[in-house]
Structure formats: C-alpha cells, structure tokens
Amino acid sequence: MAPRKRKFDEINKSDKKFSERKLSLFNKVTELSVLCNAKTALIIMSPDNKLYTCGYPNCDSVVKQFLTGKDMVEDGEKKKQEEIVETLRFEYEAIEEKLEEEDKNLKAMIGGEKKENSDSIYPWWCDSIDDMNLESLEEFKASLQNLRLNLGSAMDEKKLTNLGSNLM
C-alpha cells in the first residue's frame, strides 16, 4: 500500500509542476503577442498526453496560416478582439512609460538630487545649509518655526478632539 501512495504523490507533484509551467508559458506567449503585435500559437502536451493550446488572435487561425501560407480572413468578432488587444497594448506602453518616469523621479528624490521638472516633489529639508547665504538661512529658520507652530497646533487640536470624544 505504501508504494501506491508514493506514486500518487509523485503524480500530483509532476501535475502541479506541469500546470505551473503551462501557465507560465501561456503568460509569456500572451505577453509576446501583446507587446510585439504578433500572431502566436503554442501547443503543448501534458505528461498524460492531453493537448493544451494558446494563441493570438486564435490558435486555429495561426496554425492554418502557418500550414497553408495564406492569411485567413477573420470575421468581425476576431477583428474586434484584435482592436481590443491593440488598445490594451497602447495602454500598457503608456503605463510603462509613466512608471519609468516615476521611478526616475523617486530615485532622484532618494538620492537627494533636485529635479529640474517643477512637477516633481522635492523635500526642502534635504537642501544643504552650507551653501545658503544669510537671507536663505533666515527664510529656512522661519519655515522651520512655522512648521513647528503648525505641528503644535495640529497636535493640540487632535488632543482636544480626542478629549471631547472621550467625554461623550
């Protein structure tokens, strides 16, 4: 009885590995299709001889085009799907560019570098005081005092709010 149980466990582990690999391959094929605007088809066979397919715009049409050498005429539904994928690809590229820009801004902030772009947020407290003249130092001191007053009043307000809610 023990050998059967081990065999059963081995089968489950290999099925799990195959399933993970299958999903990974399908994701890569889909990403390749979207990013490169390419027609793709992937056919794989599981250890228990089952076929799995994935493709864009449709695995069957890509295989037929490969075998016949002719581009199959696609119906309206498939063209709509292509348009949706194309739109999603453009959105993906726009988001990717925005993320790269935000990543650069974040790295510049962390490094303490000033960004010339006025849209980026730069912490004024990271400025070096060694390079400031007397007027700038006085403005900096006034800003710090103002910040201290604002923090103190905000803290007092919170205490009063908490005290009032505790009394009720």
PDB file of C-alpha atoms in Angstrom:
ATOM      1  CA  MET A   1       0.000   0.000   0.000  1.00  0.00           C
ATOM      2  CA  ALA A   2       2.847   2.414   0.754  1.00  0.00           C
ATOM      3  CA  PRO A   3       4.344   2.288  -2.793  1.00  0.00           C
ATOM      4  CA  ARG A   4       0.998   3.292  -4.315  1.00  0.00           C
ATOM      5  CA  LYS A   5       0.786   6.303  -2.065  1.00  0.00           C
ATOM      6  CA  ARG A   6       4.272   7.431  -3.102  1.00  0.00           C
ATOM      7  CA  LYS A   7       3.388   7.020  -6.773  1.00  0.00           C
ATOM      8  CA  PHE A   8       0.211   9.018  -6.261  1.00  0.00           C
ATOM      9  CA  ASP A   9       2.186  11.811  -4.559  1.00  0.00           C
ATOM     10  CA  GLU A  10       4.745  11.831  -7.381  1.00  0.00           C
ATOM     11  CA  ILE A  11       1.991  12.164  -9.967  1.00  0.00           C
ATOM     12  CA  ASN A  12       0.415  15.069  -8.092  1.00  0.00           C
ATOM     13  CA  LYS A  13       3.763  16.848  -7.819  1.00  0.00           C
ATOM     14  CA  SER A  14       4.518  16.416 -11.515  1.00  0.00           C
ATOM     15  CA  ASP A  15       0.994  17.571 -12.448  1.00  0.00           C
ATOM     16  CA  LYS A  16       1.458  20.636 -10.280  1.00  0.00           C
ATOM     17  CA  LYS A  17       4.821  21.426 -11.895  1.00  0.00           C
ATOM     18  CA  PHE A  18       3.348  20.957 -15.365  1.00  0.00           C
ATOM     19  CA  SER A  19       0.392  23.181 -14.545  1.00  0.00           C
ATOM     20  CA  GLU A  20       2.692  25.929 -13.262  1.00  0.00           C
ATOM     21  CA  ARG A  21       4.939  25.662 -16.319  1.00  0.00           C
ATOM     22  CA  LYS A  22       1.928  25.636 -18.643  1.00  0.00           C
ATOM     23  CA  LEU A  23       0.533  28.819 -17.113  1.00  0.00           C
ATOM     24  CA  SER A  24       3.950  30.462 -17.251  1.00  0.00           C
ATOM     25  CA  LEU A  25       4.336  29.598 -20.934  1.00  0.00           C
ATOM     26  CA  PHE A  26       0.810  30.795 -21.743  1.00  0.00           C
ATOM     27  CA  ASN A  27       1.505  34.091 -19.974  1.00  0.00           C
ATOM     28  CA  LYS A  28       4.724  34.572 -21.925  1.00  0.00           C
ATOM     29  CA  VAL A  29       3.016  33.816 -25.255  1.00  0.00           C
ATOM     30  CA  THR A  30       0.210  36.249 -24.468  1.00  0.00           C
ATOM     31  CA  GLU A  31       2.652  38.952 -23.387  1.00  0.00           C
ATOM     32  CA  LEU A  32       4.729  38.425 -26.527  1.00  0.00           C
ATOM     33  CA  SER A  33       1.589  38.753 -28.660  1.00  0.00           C
ATOM     34  CA  VAL A  34       0.529  41.957 -26.980  1.00  0.00           C
ATOM     35  CA  LEU A  35       3.934  43.626 -26.821  1.00  0.00           C
ATOM     36  CA  CYS A  36       5.055  42.735 -30.349  1.00  0.00           C
ATOM     37  CA  ASN A  37       1.637  42.753 -32.009  1.00  0.00           C
ATOM     38  CA  ALA A  38       2.458  39.267 -33.268  1.00  0.00           C
ATOM     39  CA  LYS A  39       0.304  36.284 -34.106  1.00  0.00           C
ATOM     40  CA  THR A  40       1.338  33.396 -31.900  1.00  0.00           C
ATOM     41  CA  ALA A  41       0.334  29.820 -31.270  1.00  0.00           C
ATOM     42  CA  LEU A  42       1.522  27.432 -28.591  1.00  0.00           C
ATOM     43  CA  ILE A  43       0.593  23.762 -28.441  1.00  0.00           C
ATOM     44  CA  ILE A  44       1.873  21.650 -25.567  1.00  0.00           C
ATOM     45  CA  MET A  45       1.210  18.110 -24.454  1.00  0.00           C
ATOM     46  CA  SER A  46       0.894  17.144 -20.820  1.00  0.00           C
ATOM     47  CA  PRO A  47       2.548  14.068 -19.311  1.00  0.00           C
ATOM     48  CA  ASP A  48      -0.815  12.281 -19.595  1.00  0.00           C
ATOM     49  CA  ASN A  49      -0.991  13.096 -23.357  1.00  0.00           C
ATOM     50  CA  LYS A  50      -3.559  15.896 -23.189  1.00  0.00           C
ATOM     51  CA  LEU A  51      -3.132  18.796 -25.621  1.00  0.00           C
ATOM     52  CA  TYR A  52      -3.305  22.417 -24.479  1.00  0.00           C
ATOM     53  CA  THR A  53      -3.321  25.399 -26.826  1.00  0.00           C
ATOM     54  CA  CYS A  54      -2.916  29.119 -26.502  1.00  0.00           C
ATOM     55  CA  GLY A  55      -2.688  31.688 -29.263  1.00  0.00           C
ATOM     56  CA  TYR A  56      -3.443  35.130 -30.557  1.00  0.00           C
ATOM     57  CA  PRO A  57      -5.712  36.056 -32.245  1.00  0.00           C
ATOM     58  CA  ASN A  58      -6.794  32.419 -32.325  1.00  0.00           C
ATOM     59  CA  CYS A  59      -4.597  29.344 -32.179  1.00  0.00           C
ATOM     60  CA  ASP A  60      -6.507  27.609 -35.004  1.00  0.00           C
ATOM     61  CA  SER A  61      -6.189  30.533 -37.405  1.00  0.00           C
ATOM     62  CA  VAL A  62      -2.456  30.920 -36.691  1.00  0.00           C
ATOM     63  CA  VAL A  63      -1.842  27.211 -37.310  1.00  0.00           C
ATOM     64  CA  LYS A  64      -3.924  27.287 -40.517  1.00  0.00           C
ATOM     65  CA  GLN A  65      -1.998  30.327 -41.730  1.00  0.00           C
ATOM     66  CA  PHE A  66       1.284  28.540 -40.980  1.00  0.00           C
ATOM     67  CA  LEU A  67       0.240  25.352 -42.781  1.00  0.00           C
ATOM     68  CA  THR A  68      -1.336  26.998 -45.846  1.00  0.00           C
ATOM     69  CA  GLY A  69       0.846  30.073 -46.070  1.00  0.00           C
ATOM     70  CA  LYS A  70      -2.266  32.212 -46.528  1.00  0.00           C
ATOM     71  CA  ASP A  71      -3.697  34.740 -44.128  1.00  0.00           C
ATOM     72  CA  MET A  72      -7.160  33.561 -43.141  1.00  0.00           C
ATOM     73  CA  VAL A  73      -9.982  36.051 -43.425  1.00  0.00           C
ATOM     74  CA  GLU A  74     -11.160  36.813 -39.923  1.00  0.00           C
ATOM     75  CA  ASP A  75     -14.733  37.512 -39.019  1.00  0.00           C
ATOM     76  CA  GLY A  76     -15.957  40.655 -37.231  1.00  0.00           C
ATOM     77  CA  GLU A  77     -15.623  39.187 -33.754  1.00  0.00           C
ATOM     78  CA  LYS A  78     -11.953  38.361 -34.212  1.00  0.00           C
ATOM     79  CA  LYS A  79     -11.240  41.841 -35.582  1.00  0.00           C
ATOM     80  CA  LYS A  80     -12.906  43.347 -32.513  1.00  0.00           C
ATOM     81  CA  GLN A  81     -10.683  41.197 -30.311  1.00  0.00           C
ATOM     82  CA  GLU A  82      -7.618  42.390 -32.216  1.00  0.00           C
ATOM     83  CA  GLU A  83      -8.662  46.003 -31.724  1.00  0.00           C
ATOM     84  CA  ILE A  84      -9.173  45.428 -28.006  1.00  0.00           C
ATOM     85  CA  VAL A  85      -5.743  43.815 -27.675  1.00  0.00           C
ATOM     86  CA  GLU A  86      -4.162  46.664 -29.645  1.00  0.00           C
ATOM     87  CA  THR A  87      -5.835  49.217 -27.363  1.00  0.00           C
ATOM     88  CA  LEU A  88      -4.643  47.327 -24.301  1.00  0.00           C
ATOM     89  CA  ARG A  89      -1.123  47.218 -25.741  1.00  0.00           C
ATOM     90  CA  PHE A  90      -1.098  51.007 -26.151  1.00  0.00           C
ATOM     91  CA  GLU A  91      -2.406  51.465 -22.613  1.00  0.00           C
ATOM     92  CA  TYR A  92       0.247  49.070 -21.310  1.00  0.00           C
ATOM     93  CA  GLU A  93       3.006  51.021 -23.074  1.00  0.00           C
ATOM     94  CA  ALA A  94       1.688  54.346 -21.727  1.00  0.00           C
ATOM     95  CA  ILE A  95       1.539  52.998 -18.178  1.00  0.00           C
ATOM     96  CA  GLU A  96       5.005  51.501 -18.534  1.00  0.00           C
ATOM     97  CA  GLU A  97       6.430  54.878 -19.657  1.00  0.00           C
ATOM     98  CA  LYS A  98       4.715  56.642 -16.760  1.00  0.00           C
ATOM     99  CA  LEU A  99       6.101  54.098 -14.284  1.00  0.00           C
ATOM    100  CA  GLU A 100       9.618  54.557 -15.662  1.00  0.00           C
ATOM    101  CA  GLU A 101       9.296  58.333 -15.269  1.00  0.00           C
ATOM    102  CA  GLU A 102       8.004  57.994 -11.704  1.00  0.00           C
ATOM    103  CA  ASP A 103      10.809  55.556 -10.921  1.00  0.00           C
ATOM    104  CA  LYS A 104      13.378  58.108 -12.146  1.00  0.00           C
ATOM    105  CA  ASN A 105      11.746  60.837 -10.036  1.00  0.00           C
ATOM    106  CA  LEU A 106      11.747  58.590  -6.981  1.00  0.00           C
ATOM    107  CA  LYS A 107      15.402  57.662  -7.454  1.00  0.00           C
ATOM    108  CA  ALA A 108      16.253  61.346  -7.828  1.00  0.00           C
ATOM    109  CA  MET A 109      14.401  62.125  -4.584  1.00  0.00           C
ATOM    110  CA  ILE A 110      16.064  59.322  -2.689  1.00  0.00           C
ATOM    111  CA  GLY A 111      19.473  60.371  -3.964  1.00  0.00           C
ATOM    112  CA  GLY A 112      18.797  63.915  -2.744  1.00  0.00           C
ATOM    113  CA  GLU A 113      19.128  65.350  -6.228  1.00  0.00           C
ATOM    114  CA  LYS A 114      16.929  68.251  -7.242  1.00  0.00           C
ATOM    115  CA  LYS A 115      14.765  67.542 -10.230  1.00  0.00           C
ATOM    116  CA  GLU A 116      14.537  70.434 -12.681  1.00  0.00           C
ATOM    117  CA  ASN A 117      10.985  69.443 -13.548  1.00  0.00           C
ATOM    118  CA  SER A 118       8.635  71.522 -11.392  1.00  0.00           C
ATOM    119  CA  ASP A 119       6.059  68.701 -11.302  1.00  0.00           C
ATOM    120  CA  SER A 120       8.222  66.531  -9.082  1.00  0.00           C
ATOM    121  CA  ILE A 121       8.080  66.807  -5.317  1.00  0.00           C
ATOM    122  CA  TYR A 122      11.381  67.637  -3.644  1.00  0.00           C
ATOM    123  CA  PRO A 123      11.758  67.773   0.137  1.00  0.00           C
ATOM    124  CA  TRP A 124      13.106  71.218   1.027  1.00  0.00           C
ATOM    125  CA  TRP A 125      14.628  69.902   4.225  1.00  0.00           C
ATOM    126  CA  CYS A 126      17.173  67.936   2.165  1.00  0.00           C
ATOM    127  CA  ASP A 127      18.857  71.154   0.979  1.00  0.00           C
ATOM    128  CA  SER A 128      22.332  71.696   2.326  1.00  0.00           C
ATOM    129  CA  ILE A 129      22.587  74.712   4.642  1.00  0.00           C
ATOM    130  CA  ASP A 130      26.315  75.073   3.952  1.00  0.00           C
ATOM    131  CA  ASP A 131      25.649  76.725   0.597  1.00  0.00           C
ATOM    132  CA  MET A 132      22.953  79.135   1.865  1.00  0.00           C
ATOM    133  CA  ASN A 133      23.514  82.836   2.322  1.00  0.00           C
ATOM    134  CA  LEU A 134      22.240  84.721   5.381  1.00  0.00           C
ATOM    135  CA  GLU A 135      18.890  85.610   3.810  1.00  0.00           C
ATOM    136  CA  SER A 136      18.227  82.000   2.794  1.00  0.00           C
ATOM    137  CA  LEU A 137      19.154  80.777   6.271  1.00  0.00           C
ATOM    138  CA  GLU A 138      16.708  83.238   7.846  1.00  0.00           C
ATOM    139  CA  GLU A 139      13.939  82.041   5.474  1.00  0.00           C
ATOM    140  CA  PHE A 140      14.804  78.448   6.315  1.00  0.00           C
ATOM    141  CA  LYS A 141      14.647  79.211  10.051  1.00  0.00           C
ATOM    142  CA  ALA A 142      11.286  80.936   9.625  1.00  0.00           C
ATOM    143  CA  SER A 143       9.964  77.931   7.671  1.00  0.00           C
ATOM    144  CA  LEU A 144      11.067  75.555  10.424  1.00  0.00           C
ATOM    145  CA  GLN A 145       9.458  77.746  13.100  1.00  0.00           C
ATOM    146  CA  ASN A 146       6.247  77.911  11.065  1.00  0.00           C
ATOM    147  CA  LEU A 147       6.302  74.130  10.698  1.00  0.00           C
ATOM    148  CA  ARG A 148       6.785  73.745  14.450  1.00  0.00           C
ATOM    149  CA  LEU A 149       3.820  76.021  15.172  1.00  0.00           C
ATOM    150  CA  ASN A 150       1.618  74.177  12.675  1.00  0.00           C
ATOM    151  CA  LEU A 151       2.554  70.817  14.140  1.00  0.00           C
ATOM    152  CA  GLY A 152       1.936  72.065  17.679  1.00  0.00           C
ATOM    153  CA  SER A 153      -1.497  73.471  16.822  1.00  0.00           C
ATOM    154  CA  ALA A 154      -2.433  70.300  14.924  1.00  0.00           C
ATOM    155  CA  MET A 155      -1.371  68.220  17.921  1.00  0.00           C
ATOM    156  CA  ASP A 156      -3.384  70.417  20.315  1.00  0.00           C
ATOM    157  CA  GLU A 157      -6.411  70.140  18.028  1.00  0.00           C
ATOM    158  CA  LYS A 158      -6.125  66.338  17.992  1.00  0.00           C
ATOM    159  CA  LYS A 159      -5.851  66.261  21.779  1.00  0.00           C
ATOM    160  CA  LEU A 160      -8.993  68.393  22.106  1.00  0.00           C
ATOM    161  CA  THR A 161     -10.861  66.219  19.616  1.00  0.00           C
ATOM    162  CA  ASN A 162      -9.845  63.035  21.456  1.00  0.00           C
ATOM    163  CA  LEU A 163     -10.686  64.594  24.817  1.00  0.00           C
ATOM    164  CA  GLY A 164     -14.121  65.653  23.547  1.00  0.00           C
ATOM    165  CA  SER A 165     -14.867  62.200  22.131  1.00  0.00           C
ATOM    166  CA  ASN A 166     -13.747  60.532  25.373  1.00  0.00           C
ATOM    167  CA  LEU A 167     -16.106  62.713  27.445  1.00  0.00           C
ATOM    168  CA  MET A 168     -19.114  61.702  25.374  1.00  0.00           C
TER     169      MET A 168
END
